[in-house]
XYZ file of C-alpha atoms in Angstrom:
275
model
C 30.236 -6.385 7.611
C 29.066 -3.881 10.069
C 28.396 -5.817 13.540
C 26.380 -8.722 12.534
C 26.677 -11.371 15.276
C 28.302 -14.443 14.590
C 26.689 -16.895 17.152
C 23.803 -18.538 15.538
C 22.520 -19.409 19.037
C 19.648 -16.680 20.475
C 19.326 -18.248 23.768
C 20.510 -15.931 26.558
C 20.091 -13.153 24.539
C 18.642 -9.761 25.690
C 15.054 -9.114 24.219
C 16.980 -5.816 22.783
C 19.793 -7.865 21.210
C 17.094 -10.117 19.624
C 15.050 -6.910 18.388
C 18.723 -6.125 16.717
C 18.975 -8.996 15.457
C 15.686 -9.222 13.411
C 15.970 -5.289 12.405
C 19.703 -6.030 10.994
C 18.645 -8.294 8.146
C 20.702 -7.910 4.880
C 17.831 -6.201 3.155
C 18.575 -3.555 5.925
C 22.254 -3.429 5.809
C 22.152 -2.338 2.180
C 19.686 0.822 2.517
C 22.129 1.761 5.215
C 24.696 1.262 2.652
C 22.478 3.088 -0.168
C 22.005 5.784 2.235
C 25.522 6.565 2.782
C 26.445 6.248 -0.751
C 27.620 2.572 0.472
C 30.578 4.419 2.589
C 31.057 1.746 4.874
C 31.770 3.518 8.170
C 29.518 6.274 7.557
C 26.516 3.616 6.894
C 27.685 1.561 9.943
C 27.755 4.844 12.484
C 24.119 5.919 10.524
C 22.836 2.168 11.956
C 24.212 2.175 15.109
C 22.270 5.884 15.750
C 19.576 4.210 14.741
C 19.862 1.384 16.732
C 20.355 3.656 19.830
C 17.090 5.655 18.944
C 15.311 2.482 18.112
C 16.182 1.177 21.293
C 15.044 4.704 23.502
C 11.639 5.029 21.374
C 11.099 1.811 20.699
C 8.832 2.398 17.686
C 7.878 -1.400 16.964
C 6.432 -1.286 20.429
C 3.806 1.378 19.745
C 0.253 -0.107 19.715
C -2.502 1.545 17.732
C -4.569 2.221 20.695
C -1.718 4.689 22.045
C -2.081 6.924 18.762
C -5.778 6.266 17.588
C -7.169 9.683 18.566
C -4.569 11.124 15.895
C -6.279 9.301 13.519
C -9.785 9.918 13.686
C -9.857 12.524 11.048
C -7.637 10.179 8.581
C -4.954 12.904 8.668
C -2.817 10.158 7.957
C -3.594 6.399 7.462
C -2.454 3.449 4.748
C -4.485 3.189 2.107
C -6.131 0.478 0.568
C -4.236 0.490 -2.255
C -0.384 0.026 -3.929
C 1.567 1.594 -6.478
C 2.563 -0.087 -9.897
C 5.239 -1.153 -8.060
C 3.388 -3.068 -5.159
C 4.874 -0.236 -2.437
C 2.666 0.375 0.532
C 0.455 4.015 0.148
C 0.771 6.281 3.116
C -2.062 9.333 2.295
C -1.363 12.080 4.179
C -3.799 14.791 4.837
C -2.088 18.082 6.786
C -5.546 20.314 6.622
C -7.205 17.242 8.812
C -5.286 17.908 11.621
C -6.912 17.116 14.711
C -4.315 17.544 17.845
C -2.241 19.875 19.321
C 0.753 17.584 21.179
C 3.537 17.412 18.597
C 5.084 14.276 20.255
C 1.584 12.371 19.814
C 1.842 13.571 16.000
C 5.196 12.287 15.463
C 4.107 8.905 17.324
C 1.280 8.345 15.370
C 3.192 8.905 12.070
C 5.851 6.628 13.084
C 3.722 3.757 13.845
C 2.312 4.071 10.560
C 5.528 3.832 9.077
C 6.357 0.690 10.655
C 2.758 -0.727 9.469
C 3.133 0.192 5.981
C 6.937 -1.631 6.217
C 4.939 -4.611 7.831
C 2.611 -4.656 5.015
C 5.256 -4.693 2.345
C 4.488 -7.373 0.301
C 7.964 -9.453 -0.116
C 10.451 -8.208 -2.171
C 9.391 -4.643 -1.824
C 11.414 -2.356 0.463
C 9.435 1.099 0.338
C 6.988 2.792 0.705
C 4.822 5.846 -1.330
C 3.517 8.986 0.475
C 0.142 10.672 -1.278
C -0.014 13.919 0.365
C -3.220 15.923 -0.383
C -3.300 19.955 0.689
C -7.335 20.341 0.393
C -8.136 22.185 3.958
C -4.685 23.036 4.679
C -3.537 26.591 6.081
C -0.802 28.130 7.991
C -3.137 27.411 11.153
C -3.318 23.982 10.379
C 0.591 23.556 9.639
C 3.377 21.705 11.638
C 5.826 24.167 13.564
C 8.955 23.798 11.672
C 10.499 22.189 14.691
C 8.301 19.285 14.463
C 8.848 19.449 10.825
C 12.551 18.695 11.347
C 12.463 16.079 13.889
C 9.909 14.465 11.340
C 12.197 14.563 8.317
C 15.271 13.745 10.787
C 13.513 10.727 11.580
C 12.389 9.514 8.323
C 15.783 10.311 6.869
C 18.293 8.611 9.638
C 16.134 6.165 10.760
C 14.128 4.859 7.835
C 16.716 5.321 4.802
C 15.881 4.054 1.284
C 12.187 3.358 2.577
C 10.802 6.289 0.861
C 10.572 5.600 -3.065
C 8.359 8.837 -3.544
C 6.343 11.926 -2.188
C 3.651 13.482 -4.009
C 2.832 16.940 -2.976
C -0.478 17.166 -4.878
C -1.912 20.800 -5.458
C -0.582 22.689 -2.528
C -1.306 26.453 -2.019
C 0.813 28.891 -2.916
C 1.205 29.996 0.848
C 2.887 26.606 0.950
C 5.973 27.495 -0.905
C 7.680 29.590 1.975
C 6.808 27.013 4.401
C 9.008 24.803 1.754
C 11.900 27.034 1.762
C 12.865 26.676 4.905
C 11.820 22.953 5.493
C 13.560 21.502 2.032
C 17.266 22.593 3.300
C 16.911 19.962 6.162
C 16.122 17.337 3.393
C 19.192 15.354 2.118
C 19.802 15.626 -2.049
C 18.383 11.850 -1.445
C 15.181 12.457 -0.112
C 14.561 16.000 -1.936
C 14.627 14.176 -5.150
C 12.203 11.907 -3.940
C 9.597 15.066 -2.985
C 7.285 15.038 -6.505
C 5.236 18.532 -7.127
C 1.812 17.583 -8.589
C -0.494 20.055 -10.129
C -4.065 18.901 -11.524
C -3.914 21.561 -14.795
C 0.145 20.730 -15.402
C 0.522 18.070 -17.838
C 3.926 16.436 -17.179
C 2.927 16.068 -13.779
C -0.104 14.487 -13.705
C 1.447 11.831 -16.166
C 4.288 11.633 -13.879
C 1.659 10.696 -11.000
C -0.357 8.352 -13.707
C 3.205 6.522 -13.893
C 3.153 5.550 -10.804
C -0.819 4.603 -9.586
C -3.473 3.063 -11.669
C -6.029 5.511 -12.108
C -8.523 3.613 -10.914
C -7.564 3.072 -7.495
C -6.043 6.513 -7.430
C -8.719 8.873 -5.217
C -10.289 11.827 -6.930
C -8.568 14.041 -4.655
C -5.398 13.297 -6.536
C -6.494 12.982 -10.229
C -8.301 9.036 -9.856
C -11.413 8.154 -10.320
C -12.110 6.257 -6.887
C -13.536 7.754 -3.680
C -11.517 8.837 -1.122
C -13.083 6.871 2.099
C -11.474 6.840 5.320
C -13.622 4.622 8.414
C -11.857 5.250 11.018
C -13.366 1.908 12.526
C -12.954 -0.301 10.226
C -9.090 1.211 9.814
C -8.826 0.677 13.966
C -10.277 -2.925 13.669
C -7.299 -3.497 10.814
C -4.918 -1.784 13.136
C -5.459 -4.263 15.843
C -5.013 -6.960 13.973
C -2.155 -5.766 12.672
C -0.959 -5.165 16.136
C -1.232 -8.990 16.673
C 0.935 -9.392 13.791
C 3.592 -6.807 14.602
C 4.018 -8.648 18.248
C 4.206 -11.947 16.516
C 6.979 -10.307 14.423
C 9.113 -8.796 16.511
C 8.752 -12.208 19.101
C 6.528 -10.308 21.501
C 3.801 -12.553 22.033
C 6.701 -15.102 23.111
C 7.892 -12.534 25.967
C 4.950 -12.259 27.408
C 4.261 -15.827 27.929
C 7.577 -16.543 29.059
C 7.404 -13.229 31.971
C 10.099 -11.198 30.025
C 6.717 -7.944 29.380
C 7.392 -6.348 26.359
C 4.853 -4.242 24.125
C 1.756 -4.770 25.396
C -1.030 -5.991 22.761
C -4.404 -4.195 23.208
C -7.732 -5.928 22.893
C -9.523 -4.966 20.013
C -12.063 -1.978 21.193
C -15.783 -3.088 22.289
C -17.064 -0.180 19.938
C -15.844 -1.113 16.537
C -17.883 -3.341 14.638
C -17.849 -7.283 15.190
C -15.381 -8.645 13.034
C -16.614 -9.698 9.363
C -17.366 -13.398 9.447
């Protein structure tokens, strides 16, 4: 189906066609599928765009220490913690923004959608966003070009990887920033997009479905503490770097001459690793 290669043999194979290769598992051809409502030639022309824009922006490339400065207020990082259903926790904090350069913002939050898909444990395909409001205002909001190109990207490039996004608590001002960013959401994703308010009953059971309350931050109706160390979360990110090269055949490149993503050193100021 669609154009998987038939020639089990890699050698003399482009680094890109190899990259293709790994990213076109069957796992992958059936959120494509999913996506499309398992239309066959819309889900194959859906891949293929992706495969072009994988191939321009090369998100599996991006190393940590291109994006860390968007993350030193933990605007948005993985947490610490899964669902009930073992998915990967993206928390998401708009009012922490921190930068100006929309491109950076859209980097950062792509390479932290490729680490929470690396840190799926196996079996599970998506992923859970926690998105808390505290500190956010029109001020602190995304243009709603940036906006688009975020939910374009999530949408045709990372179908079926979103299982749910909790909107806890957000100000009323919020709502006609919504109206205008919810038509560029497919009926997929926008039934995926979860309203949470503390004092509304259904809701909060709705989020208590889904997280154990005890690893679930205060900030969204848990009883842990909402940390974010934005060394300790670089130190994880550079190891996770390693991990990401050794995944996508990298570290094999780069001995061999062919370049490739480059793999930063850990940085001299974070802490020495735990022993």
């Amino acid at each position: 189906m669609f154009f998987r290669k038939s020639n089990p043999s890699h050698d003399g194979e482009s680094v890109e066609l190899q990259k293709e290769r790994k990213y076109c598992t069957d796992a992958c051809l059936k959120r494509y599928l999913e996506a499309r409502n398992w239309n066959v030639d819309k889900s194959k022309k859906m891949l293929e765009e992706t495969l072009r824009w994988r191939s321009s922006y090369k998100p599996e490339e991006i190393r940590w220490h291109e994006v860390a400065i968007e993350g030193e207020t933990g605007k948005v990082y993985r947490a610490n913690f899964h669902d009930r259903h073992g998915r990967t926790v993206l928390i998401l904090r708009p009012g922490m923004q921190n930068t100006t350069s929309m491109d950076n913002q859209i980097k950062h939050l792509v390479y932290l959608i490729e680490n929470a898909i690396l840190n799926l444990p196996e079996g599970q395909e998506q992923m859970a966003w926690l998105i808390d409001f505290s500190g956010w205002s029109l001020s602190t909001n995304v243009p709603i070009k940036s906006a688009r190109d975020t939910v374009n990207i999530l949408q045709n490039h990372y179908p079926e990887r979103l299982a749910v996004a909790f909107l806890y608590s957000p100000p009323r001002i919020f709502e006609a920033f919504w109206r205008v960013v919810k038509y560029f959401l497919d009926p997929k994703t926008f039934q995926k997009v979860k309203f949470v308010y503390p004092k509304n009953k259904d809701s909060v059971e709705l989020m208590r479905s889904y997280f154990d309350v005890d690893n679930l931050p205060t900030e969204f109706g848990g009883k842990a503490t909402l940390q974010y160390d934005h060394e300790e979360f670089s130190r994880q990110m550079a190891q996770d770097d390693v991990k990401s090269a050794k995944l996508w055949g990298f570290d094999k490149h780069q001995s061999n001459g062919f370049g490739g993503a480059e793999v930063a050193p850990e940085p001299e100021c974070l802490a020495p690793p735990l022993s």
